[in-house]
PDB file of C-alpha atoms and ligand atoms in Angstrom:
ATOM      1  CA  UNK A   1       4.688   8.963 -34.229  1.00  0.00           C
ATOM      2  CA  UNK A   2       4.695  11.046 -30.919  1.00  0.00           C
ATOM      3  CA  UNK A   3       4.634   8.935 -27.596  1.00  0.00           C
ATOM      4  CA  UNK A   4       1.652   7.498 -26.439  1.00  0.00           C
ATOM      5  CA  UNK A   5       0.485   9.429 -23.297  1.00  0.00           C
ATOM      6  CA  UNK A   6       0.072   7.050 -20.190  1.00  0.00           C
ATOM      7  CA  UNK A   7      -1.303   7.701 -16.622  1.00  0.00           C
ATOM      8  CA  UNK A   8       0.101   4.523 -14.335  1.00  0.00           C
ATOM      9  CA  UNK A   9      -1.721   3.920 -11.452  1.00  0.00           C
ATOM     10  CA  UNK A  10       0.125   1.414  -9.096  1.00  0.00           C
ATOM     11  CA  UNK A  11       0.804  -0.682  -6.268  1.00  0.00           C
ATOM     12  CA  UNK A  12       4.667  -1.374  -6.067  1.00  0.00           C
ATOM     13  CA  UNK A  13       5.132  -4.550  -5.527  1.00  0.00           C
ATOM     14  CA  UNK A  14       8.363  -5.733  -7.522  1.00  0.00           C
ATOM     15  CA  UNK A  15       6.676  -6.463 -10.520  1.00  0.00           C
ATOM     16  CA  UNK A  16       4.879  -2.946 -10.596  1.00  0.00           C
ATOM     17  CA  UNK A  17       8.644  -1.692 -10.541  1.00  0.00           C
ATOM     18  CA  UNK A  18       9.466  -3.869 -13.542  1.00  0.00           C
ATOM     19  CA  UNK A  19       6.484  -2.244 -15.505  1.00  0.00           C
ATOM     20  CA  UNK A  20       7.335   1.310 -14.352  1.00  0.00           C
ATOM     21  CA  UNK A  21      11.083   0.742 -15.473  1.00  0.00           C
ATOM     22  CA  UNK A  22       9.870  -0.887 -18.748  1.00  0.00           C
ATOM     23  CA  UNK A  23       7.848   2.272 -19.802  1.00  0.00           C
ATOM     24  CA  UNK A  24      10.683   4.461 -18.512  1.00  0.00           C
ATOM     25  CA  UNK A  25      12.942   2.757 -20.789  1.00  0.00           C
ATOM     26  CA  UNK A  26      10.919   3.354 -23.742  1.00  0.00           C
ATOM     27  CA  UNK A  27      10.557   7.329 -24.130  1.00  0.00           C
ATOM     28  CA  UNK A  28      10.350   6.895 -27.781  1.00  0.00           C
ATOM     29  CA  UNK A  29       7.074   5.099 -27.465  1.00  0.00           C
ATOM     30  CA  UNK A  30       5.580   5.941 -24.268  1.00  0.00           C
ATOM     31  CA  UNK A  31       5.137   9.395 -22.168  1.00  0.00           C
ATOM     32  CA  UNK A  32       4.493   9.073 -18.548  1.00  0.00           C
ATOM     33  CA  UNK A  33       2.250  12.096 -18.100  1.00  0.00           C
ATOM     34  CA  UNK A  34       1.751  10.707 -14.123  1.00  0.00           C
ATOM     35  CA  UNK A  35       1.850   8.118 -11.592  1.00  0.00           C
ATOM     36  CA  UNK A  36      -0.729   7.619  -9.022  1.00  0.00           C
ATOM     37  CA  UNK A  37      -0.653   5.353  -6.065  1.00  0.00           C
ATOM     38  CA  UNK A  38      -2.985   2.953  -4.535  1.00  0.00           C
ATOM     39  CA  UNK A  39      -3.265   0.567  -1.596  1.00  0.00           C
ATOM     40  CA  UNK A  40      -2.939  -2.823  -2.737  1.00  0.00           C
ATOM     41  CA  UNK A  41       0.073  -5.099  -2.516  1.00  0.00           C
ATOM     42  CA  UNK A  42       0.822  -3.225   1.103  1.00  0.00           C
ATOM     43  CA  UNK A  43      -0.706  -0.196   2.211  1.00  0.00           C
ATOM     44  CA  UNK A  44      -0.812   3.234   0.370  1.00  0.00           C
ATOM     45  CA  UNK A  45       1.833   4.882   2.655  1.00  0.00           C
ATOM     46  CA  UNK A  46       4.050   2.374   1.249  1.00  0.00           C
ATOM     47  CA  UNK A  47       2.735   1.672  -2.333  1.00  0.00           C
ATOM     48  CA  UNK A  48       3.426   5.620  -2.825  1.00  0.00           C
ATOM     49  CA  UNK A  49       6.840   5.894  -1.228  1.00  0.00           C
ATOM     50  CA  UNK A  50       7.947   2.831  -3.482  1.00  0.00           C
ATOM     51  CA  UNK A  51       6.781   4.548  -6.375  1.00  0.00           C
ATOM     52  CA  UNK A  52       8.599   7.465  -5.722  1.00  0.00           C
ATOM     53  CA  UNK A  53      11.902   5.222  -4.783  1.00  0.00           C
ATOM     54  CA  UNK A  54      11.385   3.401  -8.371  1.00  0.00           C
ATOM     55  CA  UNK A  55      11.199   6.737 -10.179  1.00  0.00           C
ATOM     56  CA  UNK A  56      13.960   8.150  -8.463  1.00  0.00           C
ATOM     57  CA  UNK A  57      16.239   4.926  -8.927  1.00  0.00           C
ATOM     58  CA  UNK A  58      16.039   5.564 -12.680  1.00  0.00           C
ATOM     59  CA  UNK A  59      16.787   9.355 -12.493  1.00  0.00           C
ATOM     60  CA  UNK A  60      13.108  10.356 -13.284  1.00  0.00           C
ATOM     61  CA  UNK A  61      12.201  12.050  -9.691  1.00  0.00           C
ATOM     62  CA  UNK A  62      10.723  14.510 -12.146  1.00  0.00           C
ATOM     63  CA  UNK A  63       7.834  12.674 -12.299  1.00  0.00           C
ATOM     64  CA  UNK A  64       5.446  13.217  -9.134  1.00  0.00           C
ATOM     65  CA  UNK A  65       3.652  10.333  -7.442  1.00  0.00           C
ATOM     66  CA  UNK A  66       0.136  11.181  -6.397  1.00  0.00           C
ATOM     67  CA  UNK A  67      -0.960   9.156  -3.556  1.00  0.00           C
ATOM     68  CA  UNK A  68      -4.824   8.217  -4.046  1.00  0.00           C
ATOM     69  CA  UNK A  69      -6.946   5.787  -2.006  1.00  0.00           C
ATOM     70  CA  UNK A  70      -6.025   4.267   1.031  1.00  0.00           C
ATOM     71  CA  UNK A  71      -8.631   1.218   1.134  1.00  0.00           C
ATOM     72  CA  UNK A  72     -11.134  -0.229  -1.592  1.00  0.00           C
ATOM     73  CA  UNK A  73     -14.598   1.390  -2.075  1.00  0.00           C
ATOM     74  CA  UNK A  74     -16.378  -1.448  -0.166  1.00  0.00           C
ATOM     75  CA  UNK A  75     -14.508  -4.051   1.081  1.00  0.00           C
ATOM     76  CA  UNK A  76     -11.667  -3.452   3.957  1.00  0.00           C
ATOM     77  CA  UNK A  77      -7.975  -3.577   2.365  1.00  0.00           C
ATOM     78  CA  UNK A  78      -6.447  -6.866   2.072  1.00  0.00           C
ATOM     79  CA  UNK A  79      -2.740  -6.353   1.295  1.00  0.00           C
ATOM     80  CA  UNK A  80      -0.244  -9.020  -0.107  1.00  0.00           C
ATOM     81  CA  UNK A  81       2.698  -8.829   2.160  1.00  0.00           C
ATOM     82  CA  UNK A  82       3.268 -12.615   1.988  1.00  0.00           C
ATOM     83  CA  UNK A  83       4.274 -12.393  -1.567  1.00  0.00           C
ATOM     84  CA  UNK A  84       6.115  -8.896  -1.784  1.00  0.00           C
ATOM     85  CA  UNK A  85       7.607  -8.307   1.678  1.00  0.00           C
ATOM     86  CA  UNK A  86       6.708  -6.019   4.346  1.00  0.00           C
ATOM     87  CA  UNK A  87       8.187  -3.095   2.463  1.00  0.00           C
ATOM     88  CA  UNK A  88       6.447  -4.290  -0.752  1.00  0.00           C
ATOM     89  CA  UNK A  89       9.817  -4.015  -2.510  1.00  0.00           C
ATOM     90  CA  UNK A  90      11.799  -6.680  -0.682  1.00  0.00           C
ATOM     91  CA  UNK A  91      15.339  -7.860  -2.391  1.00  0.00           C
ATOM     92  CA  UNK A  92      15.740  -4.039  -3.280  1.00  0.00           C
ATOM     93  CA  UNK A  93      17.841  -1.763  -1.495  1.00  0.00           C
ATOM     94  CA  UNK A  94      16.543   1.625  -2.969  1.00  0.00           C
ATOM     95  CA  UNK A  95      17.683   5.175  -1.700  1.00  0.00           C
ATOM     96  CA  UNK A  96      14.910   7.136   0.310  1.00  0.00           C
ATOM     97  CA  UNK A  97      12.857   9.032  -1.979  1.00  0.00           C
ATOM     98  CA  UNK A  98      13.917  12.946  -2.452  1.00  0.00           C
ATOM     99  CA  UNK A  99      11.199  14.428  -3.851  1.00  0.00           C
ATOM    100  CA  UNK A 100       8.161  15.438  -2.080  1.00  0.00           C
ATOM    101  CA  UNK A 101       4.579  13.600  -2.976  1.00  0.00           C
ATOM    102  CA  UNK A 102       2.095  15.662  -4.974  1.00  0.00           C
ATOM    103  CA  UNK A 103      -0.208  17.541  -3.082  1.00  0.00           C
ATOM    104  CA  UNK A 104      -3.436  16.635  -5.013  1.00  0.00           C
ATOM    105  CA  UNK A 105      -5.175  13.621  -4.224  1.00  0.00           C
ATOM    106  CA  UNK A 106      -4.693  10.558  -6.812  1.00  0.00           C
ATOM    107  CA  UNK A 107      -8.471  10.660  -7.652  1.00  0.00           C
ATOM    108  CA  UNK A 108      -8.119  14.309  -8.453  1.00  0.00           C
ATOM    109  CA  UNK A 109      -5.113  14.225 -10.514  1.00  0.00           C
ATOM    110  CA  UNK A 110      -6.800  11.191 -12.557  1.00  0.00           C
ATOM    111  CA  UNK A 111      -9.770  13.686 -13.180  1.00  0.00           C
ATOM    112  CA  UNK A 112      -7.598  16.906 -13.836  1.00  0.00           C
ATOM    113  CA  UNK A 113      -4.908  15.230 -16.172  1.00  0.00           C
ATOM    114  CA  UNK A 114      -8.135  13.332 -18.190  1.00  0.00           C
ATOM    115  CA  UNK A 115     -10.046  16.807 -18.500  1.00  0.00           C
ATOM    116  CA  UNK A 116      -6.807  18.818 -19.234  1.00  0.00           C
ATOM    117  CA  UNK A 117      -6.010  16.706 -22.460  1.00  0.00           C
ATOM    118  CA  UNK A 118      -7.688  16.285 -25.393  1.00  0.00           C
ATOM    119  CA  UNK A 119     -10.321  13.305 -25.651  1.00  0.00           C
ATOM    120  CA  UNK A 120      -8.548  10.193 -26.656  1.00  0.00           C
ATOM    121  CA  UNK A 121      -5.104  11.360 -25.770  1.00  0.00           C
ATOM    122  CA  UNK A 122      -4.632   9.534 -22.203  1.00  0.00           C
ATOM    123  CA  UNK A 123      -4.325   5.749 -21.830  1.00  0.00           C
ATOM    124  CA  UNK A 124      -4.632   4.841 -18.196  1.00  0.00           C
ATOM    125  CA  UNK A 125      -2.563   1.290 -17.072  1.00  0.00           C
ATOM    126  CA  UNK A 126      -3.883   0.314 -13.649  1.00  0.00           C
ATOM    127  CA  UNK A 127      -1.117  -2.135 -12.233  1.00  0.00           C
ATOM    128  CA  UNK A 128      -3.204  -2.578  -8.990  1.00  0.00           C
ATOM    129  CA  UNK A 129      -6.886  -2.497  -7.579  1.00  0.00           C
ATOM    130  CA  UNK A 130      -8.946  -0.134  -9.551  1.00  0.00           C
ATOM    131  CA  UNK A 131     -10.170   1.922  -6.496  1.00  0.00           C
ATOM    132  CA  UNK A 132      -8.632   5.275  -7.573  1.00  0.00           C
ATOM    133  CA  UNK A 133      -9.934   4.953 -11.309  1.00  0.00           C
ATOM    134  CA  UNK A 134     -13.471   3.893 -10.474  1.00  0.00           C
ATOM    135  CA  UNK A 135     -13.642   6.789  -7.821  1.00  0.00           C
ATOM    136  CA  UNK A 136     -12.478   9.233 -10.286  1.00  0.00           C
ATOM    137  CA  UNK A 137     -15.089   7.994 -12.716  1.00  0.00           C
ATOM    138  CA  UNK A 138     -17.964   8.097  -9.902  1.00  0.00           C
ATOM    139  CA  UNK A 139     -16.458  11.882  -8.988  1.00  0.00           C
ATOM    140  CA  UNK A 140     -16.271  13.207 -12.483  1.00  0.00           C
ATOM    141  CA  UNK A 141     -18.480  11.100 -14.995  1.00  0.00           C
ATOM    142  CA  UNK A 142     -17.304  13.555 -17.701  1.00  0.00           C
ATOM    143  CA  UNK A 143     -13.627  11.521 -17.886  1.00  0.00           C
ATOM    144  CA  UNK A 144     -15.511   8.239 -18.886  1.00  0.00           C
ATOM    145  CA  UNK A 145     -15.683   9.733 -22.741  1.00  0.00           C
ATOM    146  CA  UNK A 146     -12.331  11.157 -22.546  1.00  0.00           C
ATOM    147  CA  UNK A 147     -10.374   8.264 -21.709  1.00  0.00           C
ATOM    148  CA  UNK A 148      -8.246   6.857 -24.777  1.00  0.00           C
ATOM    149  CA  UNK A 149      -8.245   3.181 -23.089  1.00  0.00           C
ATOM    150  CA  UNK A 150      -7.814   1.534 -20.014  1.00  0.00           C
ATOM    151  CA  UNK A 151      -4.787  -1.371 -20.142  1.00  0.00           C
ATOM    152  CA  UNK A 152      -4.753  -3.157 -16.979  1.00  0.00           C
ATOM    153  CA  UNK A 153      -3.194  -6.039 -15.049  1.00  0.00           C
ATOM    154  CA  UNK A 154      -5.948  -8.046 -13.542  1.00  0.00           C
ATOM    155  CA  UNK A 155      -8.538 -10.840 -13.611  1.00  0.00           C
ATOM    156  CA  UNK A 156      -8.393 -14.289 -14.889  1.00  0.00           C
ATOM    157  CA  UNK A 157     -10.552 -17.072 -16.370  1.00  0.00           C
ATOM    158  CA  UNK A 158      -9.469 -20.457 -17.541  1.00  0.00           C
ATOM    159  CA  UNK A 159      -6.501 -20.079 -14.825  1.00  0.00           C
ATOM    160  CA  UNK A 160      -9.275 -19.031 -12.208  1.00  0.00           C
ATOM    161  CA  UNK A 161      -7.393 -17.086  -9.472  1.00  0.00           C
ATOM    162  CA  UNK A 162      -4.276 -16.245  -7.781  1.00  0.00           C
ATOM    163  CA  UNK A 163      -5.798 -15.082  -4.066  1.00  0.00           C
ATOM    164  CA  UNK A 164      -8.779 -17.339  -4.178  1.00  0.00           C
ATOM    165  CA  UNK A 165      -9.336 -20.331  -6.230  1.00  0.00           C
ATOM    166  CA  UNK A 166     -12.033 -17.579  -8.187  1.00  0.00           C
ATOM    167  CA  UNK A 167     -10.394 -14.294  -8.275  1.00  0.00           C
ATOM    168  CA  UNK A 168      -7.023 -12.745  -9.099  1.00  0.00           C
ATOM    169  CA  UNK A 169      -5.566 -10.058  -6.434  1.00  0.00           C
ATOM    170  CA  UNK A 170      -6.176  -6.946  -7.830  1.00  0.00           C
ATOM    171  CA  UNK A 171      -9.843  -7.600  -8.791  1.00  0.00           C
ATOM    172  CA  UNK A 172     -10.124  -9.696  -5.464  1.00  0.00           C
ATOM    173  CA  UNK A 173      -9.030  -6.455  -3.352  1.00  0.00           C
ATOM    174  CA  UNK A 174     -11.682  -4.138  -4.741  1.00  0.00           C
ATOM    175  CA  UNK A 175     -14.231  -6.241  -7.163  1.00  0.00           C
ATOM    176  CA  UNK A 176     -16.629  -3.075  -6.818  1.00  0.00           C
ATOM    177  CA  UNK A 177     -14.161  -0.595  -8.319  1.00  0.00           C
ATOM    178  CA  UNK A 178     -13.720  -3.271 -11.047  1.00  0.00           C
ATOM    179  CA  UNK A 179     -17.193  -3.140 -11.688  1.00  0.00           C
ATOM    180  CA  UNK A 180     -17.348   0.533 -12.084  1.00  0.00           C
ATOM    181  CA  UNK A 181     -14.877  -0.037 -14.578  1.00  0.00           C
ATOM    182  CA  UNK A 182     -16.345  -2.588 -16.770  1.00  0.00           C
ATOM    183  CA  UNK A 183     -19.836  -1.064 -16.810  1.00  0.00           C
ATOM    184  CA  UNK A 184     -18.183   2.072 -17.590  1.00  0.00           C
ATOM    185  CA  UNK A 185     -18.137   1.751 -21.232  1.00  0.00           C
ATOM    186  CA  UNK A 186     -14.544   2.923 -21.545  1.00  0.00           C
ATOM    187  CA  UNK A 187     -12.309   0.732 -24.100  1.00  0.00           C
ATOM    188  CA  UNK A 188     -10.704  -1.809 -21.905  1.00  0.00           C
ATOM    189  CA  UNK A 189      -7.590  -4.382 -22.454  1.00  0.00           C
ATOM    190  CA  UNK A 190      -7.542  -6.847 -19.875  1.00  0.00           C
ATOM    191  CA  UNK A 191      -4.052  -8.555 -19.055  1.00  0.00           C
ATOM    192  CA  UNK A 192      -5.383 -11.658 -16.797  1.00  0.00           C
ATOM    193  CA  UNK A 193      -3.112 -14.174 -15.243  1.00  0.00           C
ATOM    194  CA  UNK A 194      -3.726 -16.663 -17.841  1.00  0.00           C
ATOM    195  CA  UNK A 195      -1.502 -14.218 -20.197  1.00  0.00           C
ATOM    196  CA  UNK A 196       0.860 -13.427 -17.398  1.00  0.00           C
ATOM    197  CA  UNK A 197       1.664 -16.688 -16.102  1.00  0.00           C
ATOM    198  CA  UNK A 198       3.512 -16.768 -19.531  1.00  0.00           C
ATOM    199  CA  UNK A 199       5.603 -14.096 -18.903  1.00  0.00           C
ATOM    200  CA  UNK A 200       7.840 -16.221 -16.586  1.00  0.00           C
ATOM    201  CA  UNK A 201      11.402 -14.908 -15.950  1.00  0.00           C
ATOM    202  CA  UNK A 202      13.998 -17.531 -16.087  1.00  0.00           C
ATOM    203  CA  UNK A 203      17.098 -17.545 -13.989  1.00  0.00           C
ATOM    204  CA  UNK A 204      19.361 -16.971 -17.168  1.00  0.00           C
ATOM    205  CA  UNK A 205      17.314 -13.632 -17.795  1.00  0.00           C
ATOM    206  CA  UNK A 206      17.855 -12.776 -14.394  1.00  0.00           C
ATOM    207  CA  UNK A 207      21.686 -13.383 -14.559  1.00  0.00           C
ATOM    208  CA  UNK A 208      21.289 -11.061 -17.780  1.00  0.00           C
ATOM    209  CA  UNK A 209      19.690  -8.265 -16.143  1.00  0.00           C
ATOM    210  CA  UNK A 210      21.937  -8.476 -12.917  1.00  0.00           C
ATOM    211  CA  UNK A 211      24.899  -8.644 -15.162  1.00  0.00           C
ATOM    212  CA  UNK A 212      24.040  -5.123 -17.128  1.00  0.00           C
ATOM    213  CA  UNK A 213      25.729  -3.764 -13.533  1.00  0.00           C
ATOM    214  CA  UNK A 214      23.925  -0.350 -13.751  1.00  0.00           C
ATOM    215  CA  UNK A 215      22.482   0.540 -10.687  1.00  0.00           C
ATOM    216  CA  UNK A 216      18.782   0.336 -11.732  1.00  0.00           C
ATOM    217  CA  UNK A 217      19.412  -3.211 -13.361  1.00  0.00           C
ATOM    218  CA  UNK A 218      21.075  -4.532 -10.141  1.00  0.00           C
ATOM    219  CA  UNK A 219      18.438  -3.304  -8.061  1.00  0.00           C
ATOM    220  CA  UNK A 220      15.986  -4.494 -10.334  1.00  0.00           C
ATOM    221  CA  UNK A 221      17.446  -7.893 -10.587  1.00  0.00           C
ATOM    222  CA  UNK A 222      17.550  -7.773  -6.436  1.00  0.00           C
ATOM    223  CA  UNK A 223      13.750  -7.163  -6.345  1.00  0.00           C
ATOM    224  CA  UNK A 224      13.057  -9.905  -8.745  1.00  0.00           C
ATOM    225  CA  UNK A 225      15.339 -12.506  -7.032  1.00  0.00           C
ATOM    226  CA  UNK A 226      13.141 -11.850  -3.943  1.00  0.00           C
ATOM    227  CA  UNK A 227       9.837 -12.305  -5.953  1.00  0.00           C
ATOM    228  CA  UNK A 228      10.909 -15.320  -7.769  1.00  0.00           C
ATOM    229  CA  UNK A 229      11.181 -17.085  -4.149  1.00  0.00           C
ATOM    230  CA  UNK A 230       7.506 -16.788  -3.956  1.00  0.00           C
ATOM    231  CA  UNK A 231       6.977 -18.562  -7.090  1.00  0.00           C
ATOM    232  CA  UNK A 232       9.464 -21.359  -6.046  1.00  0.00           C
ATOM    233  CA  UNK A 233       7.181 -21.711  -3.053  1.00  0.00           C
ATOM    234  CA  UNK A 234       3.736 -21.618  -4.898  1.00  0.00           C
ATOM    235  CA  UNK A 235       4.717 -23.501  -7.954  1.00  0.00           C
ATOM    236  CA  UNK A 236       7.526 -25.328  -6.765  1.00  0.00           C
ATOM    237  CA  UNK A 237       9.616 -23.767 -10.053  1.00  0.00           C
ATOM    238  CA  UNK A 238      12.662 -21.138 -10.326  1.00  0.00           C
ATOM    239  CA  UNK A 239      10.744 -19.639 -13.136  1.00  0.00           C
ATOM    240  CA  UNK A 240       7.969 -17.033 -11.992  1.00  0.00           C
ATOM    241  CA  UNK A 241       6.031 -14.625 -13.751  1.00  0.00           C
ATOM    242  CA  UNK A 242       6.169 -11.086 -13.507  1.00  0.00           C
ATOM    243  CA  UNK A 243       2.668  -9.954 -14.128  1.00  0.00           C
ATOM    244  CA  UNK A 244       2.428  -6.104 -14.433  1.00  0.00           C
ATOM    245  CA  UNK A 245       5.300  -5.401 -16.740  1.00  0.00           C
ATOM    246  CA  UNK A 246       2.956  -7.153 -19.579  1.00  0.00           C
ATOM    247  CA  UNK A 247       0.670  -4.196 -19.408  1.00  0.00           C
ATOM    248  CA  UNK A 248       3.595  -2.111 -20.893  1.00  0.00           C
ATOM    249  CA  UNK A 249       4.948  -4.782 -23.258  1.00  0.00           C
ATOM    250  CA  UNK A 250       1.389  -4.801 -24.737  1.00  0.00           C
ATOM    251  CA  UNK A 251       1.516  -1.209 -25.488  1.00  0.00           C
ATOM    252  CA  UNK A 252       5.349  -1.175 -26.781  1.00  0.00           C
ATOM    253  CA  UNK A 253       4.611  -4.639 -28.705  1.00  0.00           C
ATOM    254  CA  UNK A 254       0.561  -5.644 -29.163  1.00  0.00           C
ATOM    255  CA  UNK A 255       1.803  -8.271 -31.804  1.00  0.00           C
ATOM    256  CA  UNK A 256       3.567 -10.378 -28.794  1.00  0.00           C
ATOM    257  CA  UNK A 257      -0.200 -10.918 -27.504  1.00  0.00           C
ATOM    258  CA  UNK A 258      -3.064 -12.922 -28.806  1.00  0.00           C
ATOM    259  CA  UNK A 259      -6.749 -12.549 -27.235  1.00  0.00           C
ATOM    260  CA  UNK A 260     -10.208 -11.749 -28.404  1.00  0.00           C
ATOM    261  CA  UNK A 261     -12.774  -9.422 -27.541  1.00  0.00           C
ATOM    262  CA  UNK A 262     -15.437 -10.865 -24.828  1.00  0.00           C
ATOM    263  CA  UNK A 263     -17.941  -9.875 -22.530  1.00  0.00           C
ATOM    264  CA  UNK A 264     -16.669  -9.720 -19.031  1.00  0.00           C
ATOM    265  CA  UNK A 265     -18.609  -9.065 -15.535  1.00  0.00           C
ATOM    266  CA  UNK A 266     -17.262  -8.691 -12.164  1.00  0.00           C
ATOM    267  CA  UNK A 267     -18.609 -10.900  -9.431  1.00  0.00           C
ATOM    268  CA  UNK A 268     -19.676  -8.556  -6.390  1.00  0.00           C
ATOM    269  CA  UNK A 269     -21.978 -10.640  -4.339  1.00  0.00           C
ATOM    270  CA  UNK A 270     -20.943 -14.226  -3.804  1.00  0.00           C
ATOM    271  CA  UNK A 271     -19.100 -14.866  -0.786  1.00  0.00           C
ATOM    272  CA  UNK A 272     -16.960 -17.760  -2.577  1.00  0.00           C
ATOM    273  CA  UNK A 273     -16.385 -16.348  -5.885  1.00  0.00           C
ATOM    274  CA  UNK A 274     -16.124 -12.630  -4.909  1.00  0.00           C
ATOM    275  CA  UNK A 275     -13.823 -10.588  -7.333  1.00  0.00           C
ATOM    276  CA  UNK A 276     -14.234 -13.392 -10.156  1.00  0.00           C
ATOM    277  CA  UNK A 277     -13.759 -11.781 -13.590  1.00  0.00           C
ATOM    278  CA  UNK A 278     -16.495 -13.644 -15.751  1.00  0.00           C
ATOM    279  CA  UNK A 279     -15.093 -13.927 -19.167  1.00  0.00           C
ATOM    280  CA  UNK A 280     -17.326 -15.202 -21.807  1.00  0.00           C
ATOM    281  CA  UNK A 281     -14.899 -16.589 -23.899  1.00  0.00           C
ATOM    282  CA  UNK A 282     -17.000 -18.371 -25.813  1.00  0.00           C
ATOM    283  CA  UNK A 283     -19.584 -15.918 -26.460  1.00  0.00           C
ATOM    284  CA  UNK A 284     -22.429 -18.113 -24.886  1.00  0.00           C
ATOM    285  CA  UNK A 285     -24.272 -14.852 -23.372  1.00  0.00           C
ATOM    286  CA  UNK A 286     -24.116 -13.277 -26.785  1.00  0.00           C
ATOM    287  CA  UNK A 287     -23.772 -10.239 -24.740  1.00  0.00           C
ATOM    288  CA  UNK A 288     -21.938  -7.478 -26.594  1.00  0.00           C
ATOM    289  CA  UNK A 289     -18.104  -7.470 -25.913  1.00  0.00           C
ATOM    290  CA  UNK A 290     -16.953  -4.788 -23.238  1.00  0.00           C
ATOM    291  CA  UNK A 291     -13.218  -5.950 -22.951  1.00  0.00           C
ATOM    292  CA  UNK A 292     -10.309  -7.344 -25.113  1.00  0.00           C
ATOM    293  CA  UNK A 293      -8.998 -10.086 -23.058  1.00  0.00           C
ATOM    294  CA  UNK A 294      -5.510 -11.295 -23.882  1.00  0.00           C
ATOM    295  CA  UNK A 295      -4.464 -14.962 -23.447  1.00  0.00           C
ATOM    296  CA  UNK A 296      -1.195 -15.551 -25.092  1.00  0.00           C
ATOM    297  CA  UNK A 297       2.083 -14.275 -25.114  1.00  0.00           C
ATOM    298  CA  UNK A 298       5.385 -14.703 -27.002  1.00  0.00           C
ATOM    299  CA  UNK A 299       7.614 -14.485 -24.117  1.00  0.00           C
ATOM    300  CA  UNK A 300      11.495 -14.589 -25.162  1.00  0.00           C
ATOM    301  CA  UNK A 301      10.868 -11.488 -27.400  1.00  0.00           C
ATOM    302  CA  UNK A 302       9.052 -10.010 -24.313  1.00  0.00           C
ATOM    303  CA  UNK A 303      11.900 -10.482 -22.121  1.00  0.00           C
ATOM    304  CA  UNK A 304      14.672  -9.450 -24.580  1.00  0.00           C
ATOM    305  CA  UNK A 305      12.820  -6.062 -25.173  1.00  0.00           C
ATOM    306  CA  UNK A 306      12.557  -5.499 -21.195  1.00  0.00           C
ATOM    307  CA  UNK A 307      16.322  -6.694 -20.747  1.00  0.00           C
ATOM    308  CA  UNK A 308      17.121  -4.128 -23.435  1.00  0.00           C
ATOM    309  CA  UNK A 309      14.896  -1.203 -22.353  1.00  0.00           C
ATOM    310  CA  UNK A 310      15.925  -1.392 -18.642  1.00  0.00           C
ATOM    311  CA  UNK A 311      19.374  -1.672 -19.450  1.00  0.00           C
ATOM    312  CA  UNK A 312      19.118   1.759 -20.847  1.00  0.00           C
ATOM    313  CA  UNK A 313      18.476   2.955 -17.445  1.00  0.00           C
ATOM    314  CA  UNK A 314      20.951   4.713 -15.475  1.00  0.00           C
TER     315      UNK A 314
HETATM  316  O1  RIB B   1      -2.219 -10.713  -8.969  1.00  0.00           O
HETATM  317  C1  RIB B   1      -0.971  -9.899  -9.498  1.00  0.00           C
HETATM  318  C2  RIB B   1      -1.182  -8.504  -9.502  1.00  0.00           C
HETATM  319  O2  RIB B   1      -1.463  -8.074  -7.844  1.00  0.00           O
HETATM  320  C3  RIB B   1       0.030  -7.874  -9.636  1.00  0.00           C
HETATM  321  O3  RIB B   1      -0.288  -6.218 -10.315  1.00  0.00           O
HETATM  322  C4  RIB B   1       0.814  -7.422  -8.352  1.00  0.00           C
HETATM  323  O4  RIB B   1       1.605  -6.451  -8.320  1.00  0.00           O
HETATM  324  C5  RIB B   1      -0.545  -7.591  -7.563  1.00  0.00           C
HETATM  325  O5  RIB B   1      -0.581  -6.184  -7.288  1.00  0.00           O
HETATM  326 CA1   CA B   2       0.557  -4.529  -9.211  1.00  0.00          CA
END
């Protein structure tokens, strides 16, 4: 089987870094055809630079980063330095990027990439707010029928939200973009916090990662240790979930994940629940499902895979 072609849209973010590194460590299964950056965890200037640094850390400066939208479609930008630090990659000490950023706008890069490949060839993996994806769909509706699948980290249902009681960060930042994507008809697989809260990394795993001793693994361990402190503050535990690598983990080992097809809508009006992913888990609306919603994860083999794949990197 030839590697699955994926386009990663990202707002690094320590957990985004793990998703990108896991994908880079899995060239037999995944080919990254492009990386676009979006404003989210930190402003776009930082997410784009962070994406470059992550790629170059892993020796993949050949993959160009294309900066996309600097703000959500309607709402003002809300960022998460309180989780990720001012740089967005606190805990890491990554070298300054050497490669130039792509000159094409990220939204145009998404359109050009989808239109240049055969229908059904490209899977888009949003790891942040969906602004770039939605803007690409609005600018060039022809891409909608050509996208194989969108597999994204975002949303929540029985877990509620992690940014407001009702909304998860990626959807909360740009709920209107999520609404465009969820009503587009593109095949969707959602990796919500209900699933990613089971993707907790343990101190033992972190130690094994650091003991790999190679630059990429050591820097990844530094980023994870910083990120884990937020977990201690929020959950009072020393085990904290890495959300975004679950998207890549699902593409690599779907059998480690469980979920069901549901009808999902996005709250875009209520001041108290805006950004909520309203997941009809029990099909009470009898509406046609529009999204595979993942809920369960077999954690140990997922983390074993991530350790093994990241340890392949320089
Ligand atoms: O809610 C978690 C998500 O928001 C992750 O993608 C994290 O990187 C932030 O973007
Ligand atoms: Ca992210």
